[in-house]
XYZ file of C-alpha atoms in Angstrom:
719
model
C 16.595 29.365 -5.720
C 13.141 31.039 -7.713
C 10.674 30.087 -5.531
C 8.425 31.583 -7.954
C 8.966 28.349 -10.228
C 6.620 25.788 -9.097
C 8.287 22.900 -10.342
C 11.685 23.767 -9.474
C 10.121 24.453 -5.712
C 8.842 20.655 -6.184
C 12.224 19.343 -7.389
C 14.248 21.687 -4.293
C 11.682 19.763 -1.831
C 12.209 16.289 -3.044
C 15.925 16.323 -3.637
C 16.920 18.555 -0.748
C 14.131 18.771 1.792
C 13.410 14.696 2.029
C 16.912 13.773 0.958
C 16.726 14.232 5.272
C 13.968 12.335 6.261
C 14.876 8.851 7.619
C 17.712 10.703 10.055
C 16.689 8.308 12.908
C 18.447 5.584 11.173
C 21.552 7.611 10.824
C 22.159 9.273 14.472
C 24.584 6.844 15.622
C 24.396 8.147 18.820
C 27.038 6.629 21.209
C 25.872 7.869 24.295
C 23.897 7.111 27.110
C 20.833 8.241 29.799
C 22.421 6.033 32.794
C 25.537 8.322 33.554
C 26.108 12.004 33.572
C 29.933 11.186 33.456
C 32.397 13.046 30.736
C 31.225 11.152 27.401
C 28.059 10.120 28.878
C 27.092 12.869 26.469
C 28.199 10.627 23.291
C 28.493 11.772 19.815
C 26.436 11.361 16.304
C 27.428 10.593 12.963
C 28.666 12.882 10.690
C 25.934 11.803 8.050
C 23.320 12.548 10.710
C 25.326 16.141 10.728
C 24.498 16.692 6.899
C 20.964 16.050 7.445
C 21.012 18.541 9.751
C 22.779 20.890 7.978
C 20.869 20.291 4.722
C 18.048 20.739 6.165
C 18.579 23.993 7.836
C 20.086 25.075 4.474
C 17.136 23.798 2.495
C 14.706 26.600 4.585
C 17.475 29.526 4.145
C 17.818 29.179 0.474
C 13.661 28.953 0.533
C 14.116 32.490 2.260
C 16.762 33.355 -0.230
C 19.246 33.717 1.988
C 22.723 32.457 1.616
C 23.003 28.512 1.945
C 25.969 27.150 3.084
C 25.912 27.595 6.489
C 28.152 24.660 8.078
C 26.440 22.174 11.073
C 29.492 20.524 13.491
C 31.930 22.290 11.908
C 34.332 22.023 14.916
C 34.892 25.627 15.357
C 34.662 26.451 19.092
C 32.411 27.966 21.674
C 31.192 31.740 21.800
C 32.486 33.322 24.852
C 32.048 36.476 25.620
C 32.997 38.827 28.967
C 30.445 38.436 32.091
C 29.614 35.070 31.279
C 28.736 33.055 34.198
C 30.624 30.165 33.179
C 33.237 29.419 30.923
C 33.864 26.502 29.317
C 37.194 25.731 28.123
C 38.243 28.151 25.103
C 38.688 24.212 22.971
C 35.256 23.311 23.537
C 33.759 22.739 20.776
C 30.527 23.814 19.570
C 29.152 20.409 18.981
C 30.747 18.944 21.957
C 28.897 21.366 24.000
C 25.628 21.040 22.258
C 25.756 17.265 22.326
C 26.053 17.970 26.739
C 23.807 21.024 26.246
C 21.372 18.269 24.928
C 21.974 15.325 27.296
C 21.346 17.690 29.700
C 17.935 18.373 28.797
C 16.795 15.201 29.046
C 17.946 14.193 32.000
C 16.251 17.018 33.557
C 13.115 15.980 32.600
C 10.367 15.786 33.719
C 11.596 19.076 34.933
C 12.482 21.534 32.698
C 15.464 23.500 34.074
C 17.815 21.823 31.344
C 14.998 24.043 28.804
C 16.787 27.310 30.406
C 18.704 29.678 28.983
C 20.199 29.788 31.839
C 20.544 26.176 33.737
C 21.249 26.192 37.393
C 24.328 23.882 38.143
C 22.238 21.904 40.041
C 20.244 20.579 36.805
C 21.410 16.815 35.760
C 24.744 16.625 33.400
C 25.482 19.860 33.775
C 28.929 21.182 32.438
C 29.998 24.762 31.466
C 29.955 23.097 27.940
C 26.495 22.458 28.419
C 25.670 26.062 30.373
C 27.140 27.913 27.170
C 25.229 26.004 24.960
C 22.107 26.746 26.513
C 22.966 30.299 26.527
C 23.777 30.363 23.024
C 20.847 27.939 21.554
C 17.582 27.234 20.187
C 16.628 24.167 23.068
C 14.031 21.158 22.127
C 12.466 18.498 23.697
C 10.462 16.499 22.267
C 12.402 16.661 18.846
C 15.725 16.372 17.132
C 17.830 16.091 14.374
C 15.896 17.911 11.675
C 12.537 17.519 12.981
C 13.756 19.847 15.547
C 14.757 22.179 12.986
C 11.466 21.964 11.182
C 9.703 22.842 14.641
C 12.142 25.773 15.155
C 10.745 26.859 11.736
C 7.355 26.491 12.574
C 7.736 27.831 15.688
C 3.935 26.351 16.653
C 4.804 23.053 18.618
C 5.128 22.803 22.320
C 8.472 21.872 23.714
C 10.245 24.530 21.774
C 10.734 26.393 25.199
C 8.195 29.348 25.998
C 8.949 32.348 23.435
C 7.596 30.869 20.304
C 5.458 34.218 19.915
C 8.512 35.751 18.872
C 9.755 32.943 16.472
C 13.252 33.677 18.077
C 14.428 29.845 17.277
C 13.360 30.470 13.191
C 15.030 33.963 13.359
C 18.395 32.818 14.552
C 18.451 30.239 11.784
C 17.895 32.950 9.517
C 20.127 35.614 10.978
C 21.612 36.802 7.812
C 25.387 36.796 8.409
C 25.494 33.440 10.270
C 28.108 30.817 8.696
C 28.395 28.369 11.359
C 26.166 26.252 13.768
C 25.763 23.029 15.849
C 23.869 20.495 16.949
C 23.463 17.901 19.978
C 21.018 15.337 19.914
C 19.590 12.405 21.490
C 17.208 10.201 20.084
C 14.997 9.258 22.836
C 14.037 5.828 24.453
C 11.319 3.833 25.813
C 11.556 0.383 28.427
C 8.154 -0.727 27.967
C 8.696 -2.822 31.373
C 8.424 0.378 33.303
C 6.980 2.547 30.775
C 10.350 5.038 31.181
C 10.137 7.546 28.596
C 13.114 9.527 27.529
C 12.061 11.955 24.848
C 14.182 12.947 22.231
C 16.164 16.529 22.533
C 18.232 19.082 20.419
C 20.154 21.951 21.412
C 21.164 23.798 18.473
C 24.157 26.389 18.617
C 23.081 29.972 16.840
C 24.927 32.377 18.361
C 27.661 33.188 16.108
C 31.160 34.405 17.007
C 31.513 38.178 15.225
C 34.646 36.590 13.390
C 32.363 33.565 12.253
C 29.930 36.767 10.400
C 29.644 37.083 6.270
C 28.867 40.613 5.736
C 29.274 40.094 1.964
C 25.722 39.315 1.048
C 23.055 41.906 0.529
C 20.927 42.185 3.261
C 17.093 41.061 2.060
C 13.890 41.450 3.732
C 13.762 37.581 5.087
C 10.464 36.180 5.607
C 8.775 32.907 6.768
C 6.709 31.584 5.185
C 8.777 32.568 1.854
C 7.644 34.619 -1.121
C 6.752 32.509 -4.074
C 5.811 28.665 -3.851
C 5.794 27.136 -0.455
C 5.332 23.736 0.649
C 2.069 24.073 2.938
C 2.880 21.097 5.127
C 5.974 23.447 6.500
C 3.430 26.574 7.132
C 3.203 28.246 10.377
C 0.595 30.103 12.511
C 3.270 32.789 13.017
C 4.254 34.718 9.843
C 6.939 36.793 10.195
C 9.475 39.236 8.707
C 12.852 40.396 9.232
C 15.504 43.078 8.184
C 18.826 43.745 9.510
C 18.167 47.071 11.598
C 14.555 47.746 10.756
C 13.000 49.156 13.275
C 8.850 47.896 13.141
C 7.754 49.074 16.173
C 4.967 51.276 14.409
C 4.534 48.583 11.079
C 1.228 47.579 9.732
C 0.622 43.878 8.433
C -2.073 43.583 5.320
C -2.779 40.102 4.617
C -5.315 39.593 0.998
C -6.528 36.270 -0.368
C -6.293 35.691 -4.147
C -9.452 37.488 -4.188
C -8.071 40.312 -2.482
C -10.657 40.187 0.263
C -8.860 41.365 3.572
C -7.673 38.540 5.781
C -7.676 39.026 9.869
C -4.401 38.912 11.488
C -2.578 39.743 14.819
C 0.394 41.375 15.348
C 2.225 39.206 18.103
C 5.822 40.591 18.269
C 7.872 43.595 17.588
C 10.628 42.415 20.337
C 14.210 42.578 18.785
C 17.679 40.670 20.278
C 16.817 37.347 18.782
C 18.602 37.185 14.838
C 17.885 40.145 12.651
C 14.964 42.861 13.860
C 11.587 41.224 12.782
C 8.001 41.706 12.958
C 5.561 38.368 13.762
C 1.788 38.214 13.328
C -0.866 35.402 13.688
C -2.446 34.252 10.834
C -6.152 32.828 11.269
C -6.137 29.518 10.659
C -7.387 28.573 7.130
C -4.268 30.708 6.232
C -2.048 28.850 8.692
C -3.199 25.320 6.958
C -0.976 22.658 6.594
C -2.768 21.005 3.920
C -3.805 21.969 0.596
C -5.468 19.964 -2.455
C -5.362 23.108 -4.608
C -2.128 25.931 -4.330
C -3.928 28.672 -2.569
C -2.241 32.047 -2.470
C -1.982 35.007 -0.062
C -0.348 38.796 -0.571
C 1.274 40.521 2.149
C 1.721 44.054 2.652
C 4.115 45.211 5.572
C 3.920 49.337 5.502
C 5.664 51.933 7.457
C 8.869 50.103 8.182
C 11.613 52.593 9.844
C 15.520 52.468 9.891
C 18.099 54.088 8.118
C 18.614 52.548 4.818
C 15.735 50.192 5.265
C 12.634 50.343 2.757
C 9.694 51.538 4.028
C 7.254 48.904 2.532
C 7.463 45.426 1.414
C 5.227 43.022 -0.533
C 5.214 40.046 -1.960
C 2.504 36.645 -2.183
C 2.971 33.333 -0.837
C 1.424 30.564 -3.095
C 0.987 27.349 -0.288
C 1.204 24.243 -2.156
C 1.505 20.216 -1.920
C 4.969 19.280 -2.859
C 3.826 15.939 -3.783
C 1.528 17.333 -6.962
C 1.820 18.173 -10.173
C -0.235 21.023 -11.880
C 0.936 19.947 -15.095
C -0.553 16.103 -16.476
C 1.590 13.973 -18.629
C -0.979 12.392 -21.550
C -0.551 9.559 -23.831
C -1.487 10.041 -27.380
C -1.680 8.076 -29.840
C -3.352 5.059 -32.098
C -6.045 3.246 -30.058
C -6.238 0.096 -32.705
C -2.669 -0.251 -33.983
C -2.244 -2.994 -36.349
C 0.245 -5.597 -34.730
C 3.276 -3.530 -33.091
C 5.588 -0.508 -33.469
C 2.702 2.299 -33.475
C 4.514 5.339 -32.052
C 2.494 7.027 -29.016
C 3.704 10.954 -27.528
C 3.661 12.306 -24.577
C 2.842 16.040 -23.542
C 5.756 16.643 -21.079
C 5.997 18.441 -17.432
C 7.980 21.779 -17.516
C 11.036 21.235 -15.479
C 10.749 17.607 -14.889
C 13.926 15.243 -14.674
C 12.706 12.842 -16.756
C 9.442 11.640 -18.485
C 8.326 7.832 -17.927
C 6.051 6.147 -19.979
C 4.375 2.835 -17.848
C 3.324 -0.289 -19.907
C 0.688 -2.164 -18.529
C -1.365 -5.304 -19.687
C -5.174 -5.421 -18.491
C -6.064 -8.899 -17.630
C -8.861 -10.667 -15.294
C -8.249 -10.641 -12.000
C -7.555 -14.795 -11.184
C -4.816 -14.179 -8.085
C -4.905 -14.861 -4.248
C -2.501 -12.872 -2.179
C -1.208 -15.211 0.796
C 1.261 -14.809 3.006
C 3.498 -17.397 1.837
C 7.324 -16.442 0.505
C 6.440 -17.104 -3.197
C 8.173 -14.940 -5.858
C 4.907 -13.472 -7.368
C 3.793 -12.166 -4.156
C 2.529 -8.343 -4.993
C 2.551 -6.845 -1.226
C 4.203 -3.723 -0.116
C 5.629 -4.027 3.511
C 5.237 -0.681 5.176
C 5.057 -2.162 9.136
C 8.163 -1.921 11.673
C 10.528 -4.803 10.602
C 10.296 -5.622 14.877
C 8.011 -8.588 14.104
C 7.091 -11.112 11.949
C 4.789 -9.455 9.151
C 4.174 -13.048 7.507
C 3.533 -15.023 10.704
C 3.157 -18.734 10.863
C 1.578 -18.074 14.424
C -0.634 -21.347 14.555
C -4.337 -21.287 14.612
C -3.773 -18.032 12.617
C -3.221 -19.072 9.415
C -5.944 -19.718 6.904
C -4.543 -21.430 4.391
C -0.906 -22.183 3.844
C 1.828 -21.867 6.000
C 2.076 -17.999 7.091
C -0.563 -15.322 7.267
C 0.717 -11.386 7.170
C 0.049 -10.003 10.804
C -0.516 -6.560 11.894
C 0.170 -5.482 15.601
C 1.441 -2.251 17.396
C 5.325 -3.100 17.692
C 5.672 -0.770 20.880
C 2.905 1.171 23.054
C 5.306 4.070 22.642
C 7.100 5.872 19.958
C 8.795 8.355 21.455
C 9.840 9.343 17.098
C 6.308 10.235 17.039
C 5.194 10.490 20.162
C 2.667 8.066 19.963
C 1.868 4.564 18.832
C 2.808 3.901 15.345
C 0.338 2.468 12.813
C 1.440 -0.608 11.089
C 0.026 -0.932 7.245
C 0.429 -2.948 4.078
C -0.516 -2.555 0.591
C -1.268 -4.650 -2.164
C 1.220 -3.978 -5.079
C -1.292 -4.394 -7.951
C -3.646 -1.807 -9.022
C -7.378 -2.842 -9.571
C -9.845 -1.887 -12.068
C -13.165 -2.963 -10.428
C -16.466 -3.236 -12.135
C -19.842 -2.152 -11.439
C -19.729 -5.019 -9.247
C -16.172 -5.563 -8.159
C -15.546 -6.718 -4.657
C -12.199 -7.130 -2.065
C -12.339 -10.393 -0.274
C -10.273 -11.489 2.379
C -10.254 -13.539 5.578
C -8.598 -12.213 8.946
C -8.513 -13.711 12.465
C -8.087 -11.200 15.399
C -6.205 -11.693 18.261
C -5.319 -9.507 21.191
C -6.742 -6.315 20.383
C -8.886 -3.653 22.082
C -11.480 -1.820 21.359
C -9.920 1.163 20.286
C -7.685 -1.075 17.944
C -8.515 -0.768 14.363
C -7.898 -2.514 11.209
C -9.255 0.012 8.185
C -8.915 -1.131 4.619
C -8.722 2.263 2.260
C -8.612 2.623 -1.554
C -6.720 5.283 -3.515
C -6.430 6.461 -7.304
C -3.645 8.383 -6.396
C -1.535 6.948 -3.505
C -2.138 10.244 -1.654
C -5.536 10.456 -0.319
C -7.011 7.217 1.077
C -10.621 6.548 1.488
C -12.167 3.575 3.956
C -14.027 0.893 2.451
C -16.401 0.238 5.116
C -16.345 0.752 8.735
C -13.103 -0.207 10.236
C -12.546 -3.494 12.441
C -12.646 -3.327 15.880
C -10.671 -5.372 19.034
C -12.740 -7.887 21.198
C -10.122 -7.848 23.705
C -8.226 -10.597 25.310
C -9.869 -13.098 23.506
C -10.534 -12.036 20.047
C -11.973 -14.323 17.422
C -12.267 -18.204 17.806
C -11.840 -18.563 13.932
C -10.881 -16.822 10.735
C -13.885 -14.373 9.843
C -14.591 -13.711 5.930
C -14.761 -10.227 4.957
C -16.375 -8.497 1.690
C -16.588 -5.008 0.676
C -17.779 -3.038 -2.691
C -15.135 -1.687 -4.291
C -16.130 2.164 -6.107
C -15.294 1.448 -10.060
C -14.094 4.457 -11.641
C -12.216 5.629 -14.575
C -8.368 5.395 -13.006
C -7.155 2.492 -11.384
C -7.192 1.886 -7.622
C -4.732 0.921 -4.916
C -5.686 -0.816 -1.497
C -3.876 -0.984 1.565
C -4.616 -1.996 4.815
C -4.172 0.057 7.526
C -3.890 -0.805 11.562
C -3.640 1.927 14.060
C -5.186 3.267 17.804
C -8.441 5.238 17.882
C -7.779 6.457 21.182
C -4.304 8.051 21.980
C -4.947 7.125 25.731
C -6.568 4.003 24.946
C -4.515 0.752 26.464
C -2.941 -1.779 23.845
C -1.347 -4.693 23.303
C 2.140 -4.530 21.929
C 4.034 -6.835 20.656
C 7.179 -5.629 22.740
C 4.909 -6.393 25.709
C 3.788 -9.924 24.473
C 6.022 -10.749 22.399
C 4.849 -14.931 22.342
C 1.337 -13.853 22.088
C -1.207 -13.475 18.629
C -1.306 -9.839 19.706
C -3.061 -7.638 16.660
C -5.066 -9.231 13.215
C -3.650 -11.760 11.170
C -5.003 -11.622 7.153
C -5.015 -13.855 4.574
C -6.103 -15.405 1.072
C -6.759 -11.914 0.013
C -8.870 -11.810 -3.655
C -10.885 -9.908 -5.527
C -14.081 -10.491 -7.841
C -15.427 -8.457 -10.683
C -12.231 -6.253 -11.056
C -9.236 -6.531 -13.264
C -6.061 -5.771 -12.930
C -2.660 -4.074 -14.506
C 0.114 -5.507 -14.438
C 2.964 -3.968 -15.546
C 5.466 -5.144 -18.135
C 7.319 -2.551 -19.455
C 8.451 1.326 -18.706
C 10.434 3.751 -21.088
C 12.170 6.580 -19.323
C 14.585 9.195 -20.441
C 15.249 13.535 -19.786
C 12.578 15.085 -22.450
C 10.907 11.714 -23.372
C 8.161 12.933 -25.881
C 7.281 9.500 -27.890
C 8.135 5.774 -27.448
C 7.028 3.115 -29.885
C 4.687 0.018 -28.288
C 6.438 -3.007 -29.730
C 7.303 -6.575 -28.087
C 10.846 -5.073 -26.606
C 9.217 -1.982 -24.651
C 6.061 -4.239 -23.635
C 8.084 -6.740 -22.438
C 6.152 -9.485 -24.397
C 4.696 -10.071 -27.587
C 1.559 -7.578 -28.543
C -1.569 -9.520 -29.879
C -4.710 -9.334 -30.515
C -7.495 -9.466 -27.791
C -5.119 -7.960 -25.427
C -5.535 -4.504 -24.128
C -2.896 -1.978 -22.993
C -2.810 0.918 -20.722
C -0.563 3.537 -21.449
C 0.468 5.928 -19.124
C 2.751 8.854 -18.332
C 4.309 10.486 -15.577
C 7.027 12.695 -14.486
C 10.227 12.407 -12.115
C 10.581 15.442 -10.635
C 13.630 15.782 -8.173
C 13.873 12.166 -8.092
C 10.587 11.477 -7.068
C 8.527 9.758 -9.468
C 4.852 11.235 -9.413
C 1.608 9.800 -9.736
C 0.590 8.401 -13.780
C -1.855 10.163 -15.559
C -4.636 8.956 -17.094
C -4.335 6.002 -19.221
C -4.314 5.655 -23.359
C -6.306 2.273 -23.561
C -4.718 0.162 -26.585
C -6.080 -2.892 -28.346
C -3.959 -4.057 -30.868
C -5.679 -5.531 -34.049
C -3.856 -8.560 -35.755
C -4.033 -10.239 -39.260
C -7.344 -10.899 -40.664
C -9.227 -9.049 -38.085
C -12.494 -7.701 -39.872
C -14.193 -4.085 -39.887
C -17.534 -3.954 -41.176
C -21.179 -3.184 -40.047
C -22.649 -5.470 -37.306
C -26.050 -4.689 -39.200
C -25.813 -4.661 -42.862
C -28.637 -3.549 -44.796
C -30.475 -7.171 -46.673
C -29.099 -5.400 -49.642
C -25.425 -6.376 -48.652
C -22.323 -4.581 -46.961
C -18.500 -4.113 -47.850
C -15.913 -5.622 -45.434
C -12.430 -4.928 -44.898
C -9.597 -6.972 -42.973
C -6.216 -6.652 -41.958
C -3.836 -8.794 -44.478
C -1.668 -11.068 -43.155
C 2.027 -11.083 -45.071
C 2.631 -14.378 -45.269
C -0.434 -14.969 -47.449
C -1.190 -16.662 -50.797
C -5.228 -16.304 -50.847
C -8.129 -15.497 -48.711
C -11.123 -17.751 -47.870
C -14.191 -15.676 -46.312
C -16.479 -17.840 -44.277
C -20.017 -16.839 -43.662
C -21.826 -18.257 -40.564
C -25.328 -17.875 -39.291
C -25.118 -17.987 -35.353
C -28.241 -19.733 -33.692
C -27.769 -19.405 -29.720
C -31.025 -21.611 -29.655
C -29.412 -24.640 -30.936
C -29.520 -27.871 -29.071
C -27.142 -30.345 -30.495
C -26.089 -33.805 -29.927
C -22.814 -35.241 -31.104
C -22.770 -39.180 -31.419
C -20.197 -41.288 -32.716
C -22.836 -43.211 -35.375
C -21.969 -43.219 -38.933
C -25.155 -41.596 -40.572
C -25.238 -38.742 -40.614
C -21.664 -38.678 -40.289
C -20.404 -37.079 -36.944
C -18.934 -33.545 -37.522
C -15.790 -34.570 -35.968
C -12.354 -34.544 -37.089
C -9.425 -36.804 -34.932
C -5.728 -37.871 -34.131
C -5.644 -41.358 -33.366
C -3.568 -44.194 -33.866
C -3.930 -47.710 -35.398
C -7.722 -47.719 -33.822
C -11.007 -46.064 -34.808
C -12.047 -42.988 -33.029
C -15.679 -44.742 -33.294
C -16.509 -47.798 -31.490
C -18.979 -50.098 -30.778
C -17.157 -52.323 -27.735
C -20.374 -53.621 -25.982
C -20.723 -52.271 -22.948
C -19.047 -48.829 -23.745
C -21.914 -47.018 -25.288
C -24.071 -44.850 -23.608
C -27.254 -44.803 -26.459
C -26.876 -45.893 -30.206
C -24.426 -48.573 -31.693
C -21.342 -46.315 -31.519
C -19.089 -44.657 -29.093
C -16.170 -42.238 -29.303
C -13.452 -43.459 -28.423
C -10.016 -42.528 -27.287
C -6.246 -44.190 -25.977
C -2.795 -45.017 -26.637
C -2.355 -46.811 -29.172
C 1.403 -47.702 -28.654
C 3.914 -47.243 -25.724
C 5.450 -44.675 -27.634
C 2.033 -42.374 -28.124
C 1.835 -39.873 -26.217
C -1.341 -37.650 -26.956
C -5.043 -38.520 -29.013
C -7.456 -36.540 -29.455
C -10.699 -35.700 -31.527
C -12.017 -32.027 -32.097
C -15.794 -31.180 -32.753
C -16.035 -29.273 -35.896
C -18.810 -26.843 -34.676
C -18.136 -23.165 -33.657
C -19.950 -22.154 -30.737
C -20.908 -18.898 -29.387
C -21.539 -19.205 -26.063
C -23.845 -17.518 -23.505
C -23.488 -16.775 -19.712
C -25.829 -20.060 -19.502
C -24.137 -22.527 -22.035
C -23.002 -25.729 -21.284
C -21.308 -28.519 -22.685
C -22.612 -32.242 -21.375
C -21.270 -35.549 -22.345
C -21.060 -38.941 -20.955
C -18.068 -41.485 -20.578
C -17.397 -44.499 -19.147
C -13.197 -45.152 -18.215
C -11.741 -48.804 -19.542
C -8.096 -49.866 -18.255
C -6.216 -46.432 -17.450
C -2.819 -45.920 -16.190
C -3.252 -43.511 -13.236
C -0.980 -41.375 -15.529
C -3.932 -40.708 -18.021
C -5.645 -37.893 -18.201
C -8.554 -36.546 -20.568
C -9.123 -32.653 -20.435
C -11.896 -30.984 -22.353
C -10.044 -27.723 -24.204
C -11.848 -24.450 -26.030
C -10.020 -22.598 -28.370
C -10.913 -19.602 -30.155
């Protein structure tokens, strides 16, 4: 793993670290919290064990260590002379760890289960559980890959009391280890009683001598590791380890990218946990877990002692956001191509799996996003899935048969140790004008004052900004009817995404949850989402391939024919580590069609030259010059003199008719009918070229004679 290559680090994070996310749904725990009998600890799925193994090896690889450690391989427990309690020798580490995890949670809210020497009076205690506690990292409130994160970061409650020594991290980074085991329980919450069982983890980390692999060369193992590193995995306690290193007199110097010294406090030189280490606490600004641009820190550890141990080690840590790339792909090419077939170039991203070009048609926003089960619905549902998102609650639908619903699925989720926010996103990218607005209808049901609805926008999907002030709940009464909301959208060059987010602003506030009131209208209901003063981008096509450097814009790649008057936005993005990153800036393309004229808009009185795009099928051309008079008001009657400027396509009757009683003025009126039973349509056209203004209207009088209920009169415009 080359941590000096930013793109490789991003790719490794997206492909390996993120592959273990979603582990909550894969644990497959077969145990229970009601019994302490043998087997109550249950087992976990092999896929879940693989998630843990992948997460451990991700960290080891980033730190430069051999990254092929096994988890839950079936290896047996470590029994050493002098152990107070000895399980059967054929007990596997996985089984012992699983029993330990049950003991940890069954002793909650006590903490004897988190002891490395738990008394045999502890609930669910067995000799196997004691052995796993003796040889393991222990956590309450975390499980699976989440516990691995907690062990490495060492900055959270629930990982016992010795975080300052970063012992959990040091055992997982023990350079000669080859085999770990993990026991896990996922946690539970009982709505009626409010009973909480936090998740738990027991990670068997102390190896047997026979398992050690001394082949790899020893190195300085640092955390955070040298090179580029995701800031979200940063820690307040930084450390450096080396087998046999003596750090008793070592010093640490930390500098920023401008060589300014940053204050650090050495908090541990303690031995006994994995490899010998030195640990120092960094300032909050250095321990940041979120960065918008890369931040560099330079570390030097000096006066290290030990036989064969280097006396000094210097390295650089560059904290990054792994969801952002430092290279922006750009599309370049002709802004006004003639017809289709133009080729556009893409500036690539170094090290990308592949490049993609997105082809979007910019159109006026005339849609109405309701919650109906329609194929055209463009909403991304990110709710819990435990309540109806498209709800049919009586009285809480503005139009149609359904409305979007956001509510808290539960009062407490042990996985996040809190109340899960709920959200959905419009699956449309908006291009607001100067007066663009987002409009929708909402009705609050059972919502406490701390329950909030925020409407937010983002131009990259990473940073979200609230529109206006969030709506708060009004208690058990809610709204008596739907309310209208209108929010101004910020105009800008980049298209916007919009999401609706429902969250609890105060973690200790009471709330209404769906699981407590399954038949009541908890939460907020949203319907008829529209925008005005906006265009939107409809993605109609895409092209992607490894190393893609150019593409052709035509009916095939665009997904529909190109025509004059359209505006296409061409955008490129990189796929790195299997993740499609945000699109770069758009290339606006307006195709030109045959006969489109170019030339000065205000020619001199002496004349000017104009050119046009030829039509390959034309035999000759005719140029029409017309004066435009926006002040002209004309009346088109059906009189024979002067002759009306009208062309008609009628059957066996005249379009100009003098039938008594069916004339508004003069002697004639225009008439449309169907001349035979087989006749489907008759029409006449006013042969005037009209250039409307914002205040222009078309006015006429009509009188219907005998007409079938299926007959229609349409007034239509054409360019």
